[in-house]
Amino acid sequence: MSNHIGYPVFRTADPVLALRLARQLVAVGDVRYARVSVDVELRTVPEVLRIRDALPDAWFRKEDVEDWTRDPSDPTGLHVGVHAPGLSSDPGFLSPHLPLWASMLDQPLGSIEEEFAALVGPNIGEIYWSSLEWPDVPDREIYREANNARVSLLFNSRSLESDERADDHTVLVHVRRASRDGSDLRHACWLAEQIGQAVIGPPQE
């Protein structure tokens, strides 16, 4: 079983430009089966309510592992997720559970990207394209890849772990992880070249 690895290939303070480059990278692959997901961390009640109203199909959850341990019964429903229409607007309920994460998973390509990029604001967030297929490039010893072909756009963060805030936005290309022969870096470099960019940092898993 293979695993994917992500290489950063572009970074900018302009979210519109970051989205444009990410979409160019997505278009290098076969997108017939592509899906897009979005995820954003919300640290204040006004931000939770703003995103709830703007994305009525979003699901809200908390990622506090210690809270799971304290109360595995999950009376709030926020361990598994609460659909936006069912999320309380009461600050007294929301405040103790911050930060909350809002996500929409496996959406049609082109259905949510621009709206989400305009909504994310100062929050840490991600647009994630999956089910792509990278093409064969035999003369570079690069071969068709579907299982691990992905693109990520990180807003206000440089880490796929979303644990480090930044003042810019980073595009990563995901390829099949190679343990010894360096083919993952070669593949990432070729993909970056297709949109006039280059690998700009170490890989992330």
PDB file of C-alpha atoms in Angstrom:
ATOM      1  CA  MET A   1       0.000   0.000   0.000  1.00  0.00           C
ATOM      2  CA  SER A   2       1.461   3.379  -1.030  1.00  0.00           C
ATOM      3  CA  ASN A   3       1.271   6.707   0.754  1.00  0.00           C
ATOM      4  CA  HIS A   4       1.261  10.212  -0.630  1.00  0.00           C
ATOM      5  CA  ILE A   5       3.740  12.935   0.195  1.00  0.00           C
ATOM      6  CA  GLY A   6       3.250  16.661  -0.369  1.00  0.00           C
ATOM      7  CA  TYR A   7       5.837  19.108  -1.709  1.00  0.00           C
ATOM      8  CA  PRO A   8       5.343  22.900  -1.480  1.00  0.00           C
ATOM      9  CA  VAL A   9       5.621  24.487  -4.907  1.00  0.00           C
ATOM     10  CA  PHE A  10       4.225  28.005  -4.477  1.00  0.00           C
ATOM     11  CA  ARG A  11       3.735  30.553  -1.715  1.00  0.00           C
ATOM     12  CA  THR A  12       2.121  33.994  -1.756  1.00  0.00           C
ATOM     13  CA  ALA A  13       0.280  36.492   0.424  1.00  0.00           C
ATOM     14  CA  ASP A  14      -2.426  36.754  -2.259  1.00  0.00           C
ATOM     15  CA  PRO A  15      -5.157  34.104  -1.767  1.00  0.00           C
ATOM     16  CA  VAL A  16      -6.616  34.711  -5.226  1.00  0.00           C
ATOM     17  CA  LEU A  17      -3.244  34.076  -6.862  1.00  0.00           C
ATOM     18  CA  ALA A  18      -2.694  31.004  -4.697  1.00  0.00           C
ATOM     19  CA  LEU A  19      -6.031  29.576  -5.818  1.00  0.00           C
ATOM     20  CA  ARG A  20      -5.265  30.298  -9.465  1.00  0.00           C
ATOM     21  CA  LEU A  21      -1.917  28.467  -9.281  1.00  0.00           C
ATOM     22  CA  ALA A  22      -3.451  25.551  -7.411  1.00  0.00           C
ATOM     23  CA  ARG A  23      -6.117  25.159 -10.065  1.00  0.00           C
ATOM     24  CA  GLN A  24      -3.483  25.252 -12.792  1.00  0.00           C
ATOM     25  CA  LEU A  25      -1.707  22.430 -11.012  1.00  0.00           C
ATOM     26  CA  VAL A  26      -4.919  20.436 -10.683  1.00  0.00           C
ATOM     27  CA  ALA A  27      -5.441  20.845 -14.439  1.00  0.00           C
ATOM     28  CA  VAL A  28      -2.112  19.124 -15.175  1.00  0.00           C
ATOM     29  CA  GLY A  29      -3.815  15.882 -14.208  1.00  0.00           C
ATOM     30  CA  ASP A  30      -6.863  14.021 -15.416  1.00  0.00           C
ATOM     31  CA  VAL A  31      -9.798  15.519 -13.484  1.00  0.00           C
ATOM     32  CA  ARG A  32     -12.619  13.252 -14.657  1.00  0.00           C
ATOM     33  CA  TYR A  33     -13.114  11.839 -11.166  1.00  0.00           C
ATOM     34  CA  ALA A  34     -11.735  14.751  -9.162  1.00  0.00           C
ATOM     35  CA  ARG A  35     -13.401  15.978  -5.999  1.00  0.00           C
ATOM     36  CA  VAL A  36     -12.674  18.983  -3.797  1.00  0.00           C
ATOM     37  CA  SER A  37     -12.908  19.358  -0.014  1.00  0.00           C
ATOM     38  CA  VAL A  38     -12.549  22.414   2.235  1.00  0.00           C
ATOM     39  CA  ASP A  39     -11.747  22.768   5.925  1.00  0.00           C
ATOM     40  CA  VAL A  40     -11.316  25.829   8.162  1.00  0.00           C
ATOM     41  CA  GLU A  41     -10.442  26.413  11.811  1.00  0.00           C
ATOM     42  CA  LEU A  42     -12.697  28.921  13.607  1.00  0.00           C
ATOM     43  CA  ARG A  43     -11.513  30.428  16.888  1.00  0.00           C
ATOM     44  CA  THR A  44     -14.296  32.892  17.715  1.00  0.00           C
ATOM     45  CA  VAL A  45     -18.075  32.698  17.963  1.00  0.00           C
ATOM     46  CA  PRO A  46     -18.609  35.432  15.307  1.00  0.00           C
ATOM     47  CA  GLU A  47     -16.443  33.458  12.862  1.00  0.00           C
ATOM     48  CA  VAL A  48     -18.353  30.246  13.555  1.00  0.00           C
ATOM     49  CA  LEU A  49     -21.657  32.001  12.909  1.00  0.00           C
ATOM     50  CA  ARG A  50     -20.346  33.759   9.806  1.00  0.00           C
ATOM     51  CA  ILE A  51     -19.216  30.504   8.235  1.00  0.00           C
ATOM     52  CA  ARG A  52     -22.364  28.672   9.349  1.00  0.00           C
ATOM     53  CA  ASP A  53     -24.512  31.234   7.561  1.00  0.00           C
ATOM     54  CA  ALA A  54     -22.291  31.398   4.473  1.00  0.00           C
ATOM     55  CA  LEU A  55     -21.898  27.609   4.088  1.00  0.00           C
ATOM     56  CA  PRO A  56     -25.218  26.017   5.098  1.00  0.00           C
ATOM     57  CA  ASP A  57     -24.015  22.591   3.909  1.00  0.00           C
ATOM     58  CA  ALA A  58     -20.905  22.629   6.106  1.00  0.00           C
ATOM     59  CA  TRP A  59     -20.326  20.311   9.055  1.00  0.00           C
ATOM     60  CA  PHE A  60     -18.843  21.591  12.319  1.00  0.00           C
ATOM     61  CA  ARG A  61     -16.673  19.537  14.653  1.00  0.00           C
ATOM     62  CA  LYS A  62     -14.098  19.840  17.409  1.00  0.00           C
ATOM     63  CA  GLU A  63     -10.678  18.213  17.346  1.00  0.00           C
ATOM     64  CA  ASP A  64      -9.960  18.269  21.077  1.00  0.00           C
ATOM     65  CA  VAL A  65      -8.735  14.743  21.840  1.00  0.00           C
ATOM     66  CA  GLU A  66      -8.779  15.432  25.572  1.00  0.00           C
ATOM     67  CA  ASP A  67     -12.465  16.298  25.334  1.00  0.00           C
ATOM     68  CA  TRP A  68     -13.166  12.896  23.797  1.00  0.00           C
ATOM     69  CA  THR A  69     -11.452  11.332  26.817  1.00  0.00           C
ATOM     70  CA  ARG A  70     -13.337  13.496  29.302  1.00  0.00           C
ATOM     71  CA  ASP A  71     -16.747  12.752  27.826  1.00  0.00           C
ATOM     72  CA  PRO A  72     -16.859   9.960  25.229  1.00  0.00           C
ATOM     73  CA  SER A  73     -20.672  10.135  25.190  1.00  0.00           C
ATOM     74  CA  ASP A  74     -20.409  13.331  23.097  1.00  0.00           C
ATOM     75  CA  PRO A  75     -23.594  15.121  24.224  1.00  0.00           C
ATOM     76  CA  THR A  76     -22.798  18.060  21.905  1.00  0.00           C
ATOM     77  CA  GLY A  77     -22.492  15.968  18.753  1.00  0.00           C
ATOM     78  CA  LEU A  78     -19.341  17.910  17.897  1.00  0.00           C
ATOM     79  CA  HIS A  79     -17.081  14.867  18.007  1.00  0.00           C
ATOM     80  CA  VAL A  80     -18.739  13.368  14.949  1.00  0.00           C
ATOM     81  CA  GLY A  81     -19.957  16.655  13.493  1.00  0.00           C
ATOM     82  CA  VAL A  82     -23.018  18.889  13.483  1.00  0.00           C
ATOM     83  CA  HIS A  83     -24.622  20.027  10.227  1.00  0.00           C
ATOM     84  CA  ALA A  84     -24.757  23.815   9.918  1.00  0.00           C
ATOM     85  CA  PRO A  85     -28.577  24.081  10.173  1.00  0.00           C
ATOM     86  CA  GLY A  86     -28.464  22.183  13.458  1.00  0.00           C
ATOM     87  CA  LEU A  87     -25.616  24.146  15.042  1.00  0.00           C
ATOM     88  CA  SER A  88     -26.655  26.342  17.963  1.00  0.00           C
ATOM     89  CA  SER A  89     -26.039  30.089  17.676  1.00  0.00           C
ATOM     90  CA  ASP A  90     -25.865  30.466  21.465  1.00  0.00           C
ATOM     91  CA  PRO A  91     -22.454  31.912  22.442  1.00  0.00           C
ATOM     92  CA  GLY A  92     -22.811  30.188  25.804  1.00  0.00           C
ATOM     93  CA  PHE A  93     -22.845  26.832  24.015  1.00  0.00           C
ATOM     94  CA  LEU A  94     -20.244  27.593  21.361  1.00  0.00           C
ATOM     95  CA  SER A  95     -17.559  29.361  23.405  1.00  0.00           C
ATOM     96  CA  PRO A  96     -16.458  26.402  25.577  1.00  0.00           C
ATOM     97  CA  HIS A  97     -15.960  24.271  22.456  1.00  0.00           C
ATOM     98  CA  LEU A  98     -13.749  26.638  20.453  1.00  0.00           C
ATOM     99  CA  PRO A  99     -11.911  26.257  18.214  1.00  0.00           C
ATOM    100  CA  LEU A 100     -14.368  24.518  15.910  1.00  0.00           C
ATOM    101  CA  TRP A 101     -13.594  23.229  12.442  1.00  0.00           C
ATOM    102  CA  ALA A 102     -15.998  23.548   9.518  1.00  0.00           C
ATOM    103  CA  SER A 103     -15.698  21.319   6.485  1.00  0.00           C
ATOM    104  CA  MET A 104     -17.376  20.302   3.259  1.00  0.00           C
ATOM    105  CA  LEU A 105     -16.008  17.081   1.798  1.00  0.00           C
ATOM    106  CA  ASP A 106     -15.964  15.526  -1.672  1.00  0.00           C
ATOM    107  CA  GLN A 107     -17.698  18.330  -3.520  1.00  0.00           C
ATOM    108  CA  PRO A 108     -17.830  18.627  -7.342  1.00  0.00           C
ATOM    109  CA  LEU A 109     -14.802  20.285  -8.903  1.00  0.00           C
ATOM    110  CA  GLY A 110     -15.336  24.029  -9.268  1.00  0.00           C
ATOM    111  CA  SER A 111     -18.327  24.149  -6.915  1.00  0.00           C
ATOM    112  CA  ILE A 112     -16.843  25.689  -3.770  1.00  0.00           C
ATOM    113  CA  GLU A 113     -13.248  26.844  -4.312  1.00  0.00           C
ATOM    114  CA  GLU A 114     -13.761  30.536  -5.089  1.00  0.00           C
ATOM    115  CA  GLU A 115     -16.456  30.996  -2.453  1.00  0.00           C
ATOM    116  CA  PHE A 116     -14.331  29.334   0.217  1.00  0.00           C
ATOM    117  CA  ALA A 117     -11.198  31.321  -0.683  1.00  0.00           C
ATOM    118  CA  ALA A 118     -13.217  34.516  -0.255  1.00  0.00           C
ATOM    119  CA  LEU A 119     -14.641  33.344   3.087  1.00  0.00           C
ATOM    120  CA  VAL A 120     -11.572  31.939   4.853  1.00  0.00           C
ATOM    121  CA  GLY A 121     -10.272  35.366   5.915  1.00  0.00           C
ATOM    122  CA  PRO A 122      -7.608  35.233   8.645  1.00  0.00           C
ATOM    123  CA  ASN A 123      -8.421  31.669   9.636  1.00  0.00           C
ATOM    124  CA  ILE A 124      -6.264  28.628   8.972  1.00  0.00           C
ATOM    125  CA  GLY A 125      -7.937  26.662   6.199  1.00  0.00           C
ATOM    126  CA  GLU A 126      -7.389  24.265   3.332  1.00  0.00           C
ATOM    127  CA  ILE A 127      -8.757  23.439  -0.100  1.00  0.00           C
ATOM    128  CA  TYR A 128      -7.909  19.874  -1.030  1.00  0.00           C
ATOM    129  CA  TRP A 129      -8.330  18.306  -4.482  1.00  0.00           C
ATOM    130  CA  SER A 130      -8.349  14.503  -4.615  1.00  0.00           C
ATOM    131  CA  SER A 131      -9.061  11.649  -7.049  1.00  0.00           C
ATOM    132  CA  LEU A 132      -6.832  13.224  -9.682  1.00  0.00           C
ATOM    133  CA  GLU A 133      -4.568  11.263 -12.026  1.00  0.00           C
ATOM    134  CA  TRP A 134      -1.055  12.435 -12.878  1.00  0.00           C
ATOM    135  CA  PRO A 135       0.040  11.609 -16.450  1.00  0.00           C
ATOM    136  CA  ASP A 136       2.803   9.365 -17.763  1.00  0.00           C
ATOM    137  CA  VAL A 137       6.122  11.056 -18.596  1.00  0.00           C
ATOM    138  CA  PRO A 138       8.227   8.066 -19.710  1.00  0.00           C
ATOM    139  CA  ASP A 139      11.255  10.090 -20.807  1.00  0.00           C
ATOM    140  CA  ARG A 140      11.558  11.383 -17.225  1.00  0.00           C
ATOM    141  CA  GLU A 141      10.831   7.964 -15.712  1.00  0.00           C
ATOM    142  CA  ILE A 142       7.571   9.304 -14.296  1.00  0.00           C
ATOM    143  CA  TYR A 143       4.538   7.073 -14.530  1.00  0.00           C
ATOM    144  CA  ARG A 144       0.789   7.478 -14.281  1.00  0.00           C
ATOM    145  CA  GLU A 145      -0.322   7.991 -10.692  1.00  0.00           C
ATOM    146  CA  ALA A 146      -3.896   8.050  -9.451  1.00  0.00           C
ATOM    147  CA  ASN A 147      -3.947   6.792  -5.864  1.00  0.00           C
ATOM    148  CA  ASN A 148      -1.735   9.575  -4.524  1.00  0.00           C
ATOM    149  CA  ALA A 149      -2.393  12.407  -6.982  1.00  0.00           C
ATOM    150  CA  ARG A 150      -3.609  15.399  -4.981  1.00  0.00           C
ATOM    151  CA  VAL A 151      -3.204  19.157  -4.567  1.00  0.00           C
ATOM    152  CA  SER A 152      -3.524  21.156  -1.347  1.00  0.00           C
ATOM    153  CA  LEU A 153      -3.879  24.897  -0.856  1.00  0.00           C
ATOM    154  CA  LEU A 154      -3.154  25.962   2.728  1.00  0.00           C
ATOM    155  CA  PHE A 155      -4.483  29.329   3.859  1.00  0.00           C
ATOM    156  CA  ASN A 156      -2.601  31.193   6.588  1.00  0.00           C
ATOM    157  CA  SER A 157      -0.441  28.138   7.252  1.00  0.00           C
ATOM    158  CA  ARG A 158       2.563  26.338   5.788  1.00  0.00           C
ATOM    159  CA  SER A 159       1.905  22.993   7.463  1.00  0.00           C
ATOM    160  CA  LEU A 160      -0.457  20.203   6.489  1.00  0.00           C
ATOM    161  CA  GLU A 161      -0.908  19.672  10.220  1.00  0.00           C
ATOM    162  CA  SER A 162      -2.509  23.137  10.426  1.00  0.00           C
ATOM    163  CA  ASP A 163      -0.590  23.744  13.635  1.00  0.00           C
ATOM    164  CA  GLU A 164       1.481  26.734  12.581  1.00  0.00           C
ATOM    165  CA  ARG A 165       0.000  30.097  11.620  1.00  0.00           C
ATOM    166  CA  ALA A 166       1.569  32.064   8.742  1.00  0.00           C
ATOM    167  CA  ASP A 167       0.915  35.315   6.918  1.00  0.00           C
ATOM    168  CA  ASP A 168       0.828  33.635   3.527  1.00  0.00           C
ATOM    169  CA  HIS A 169      -0.699  30.727   1.633  1.00  0.00           C
ATOM    170  CA  THR A 170       1.041  27.610   0.305  1.00  0.00           C
ATOM    171  CA  VAL A 171       0.274  25.256  -2.582  1.00  0.00           C
ATOM    172  CA  LEU A 172       1.470  21.656  -2.276  1.00  0.00           C
ATOM    173  CA  VAL A 173       1.496  18.903  -4.868  1.00  0.00           C
ATOM    174  CA  HIS A 174       1.069  15.336  -3.635  1.00  0.00           C
ATOM    175  CA  VAL A 175       2.694  12.331  -5.276  1.00  0.00           C
ATOM    176  CA  ARG A 176       3.426   8.740  -4.373  1.00  0.00           C
ATOM    177  CA  ARG A 177       5.962   8.528  -1.569  1.00  0.00           C
ATOM    178  CA  ALA A 178       9.193   6.773  -2.594  1.00  0.00           C
ATOM    179  CA  SER A 179      11.363   5.304   0.131  1.00  0.00           C
ATOM    180  CA  ARG A 180      14.730   5.205  -1.627  1.00  0.00           C
ATOM    181  CA  ASP A 181      14.981   6.221  -5.269  1.00  0.00           C
ATOM    182  CA  GLY A 182      13.928   9.872  -5.005  1.00  0.00           C
ATOM    183  CA  SER A 183      11.220   9.465  -7.620  1.00  0.00           C
ATOM    184  CA  ASP A 184       8.719  11.391  -5.477  1.00  0.00           C
ATOM    185  CA  LEU A 185      10.878  14.538  -5.626  1.00  0.00           C
ATOM    186  CA  ARG A 186      11.480  14.068  -9.355  1.00  0.00           C
ATOM    187  CA  HIS A 187       7.750  13.731  -9.897  1.00  0.00           C
ATOM    188  CA  ALA A 188       6.926  16.802  -7.778  1.00  0.00           C
ATOM    189  CA  CYS A 189       9.560  18.854  -9.621  1.00  0.00           C
ATOM    190  CA  TRP A 190       8.122  17.897 -13.003  1.00  0.00           C
ATOM    191  CA  LEU A 191       4.590  18.785 -11.922  1.00  0.00           C
ATOM    192  CA  ALA A 192       5.740  22.142 -10.567  1.00  0.00           C
ATOM    193  CA  GLU A 193       7.524  22.854 -13.864  1.00  0.00           C
ATOM    194  CA  GLN A 194       4.244  22.462 -15.736  1.00  0.00           C
ATOM    195  CA  ILE A 195       2.937  25.634 -14.093  1.00  0.00           C
ATOM    196  CA  GLY A 196       6.254  27.502 -14.151  1.00  0.00           C
ATOM    197  CA  GLN A 197       7.124  26.793 -10.525  1.00  0.00           C
ATOM    198  CA  ALA A 198       9.581  24.673  -8.522  1.00  0.00           C
ATOM    199  CA  VAL A 199       9.702  22.737  -5.281  1.00  0.00           C
ATOM    200  CA  ILE A 200      10.405  25.337  -2.572  1.00  0.00           C
ATOM    201  CA  GLY A 201      10.742  23.313   0.611  1.00  0.00           C
ATOM    202  CA  PRO A 202      10.925  19.899   2.253  1.00  0.00           C
ATOM    203  CA  PRO A 203       8.125  17.372   1.855  1.00  0.00           C
ATOM    204  CA  GLN A 204       5.272  16.938   4.284  1.00  0.00           C
ATOM    205  CA  GLU A 205       3.308  13.818   5.119  1.00  0.00           C
TER     206      GLU A 205
END
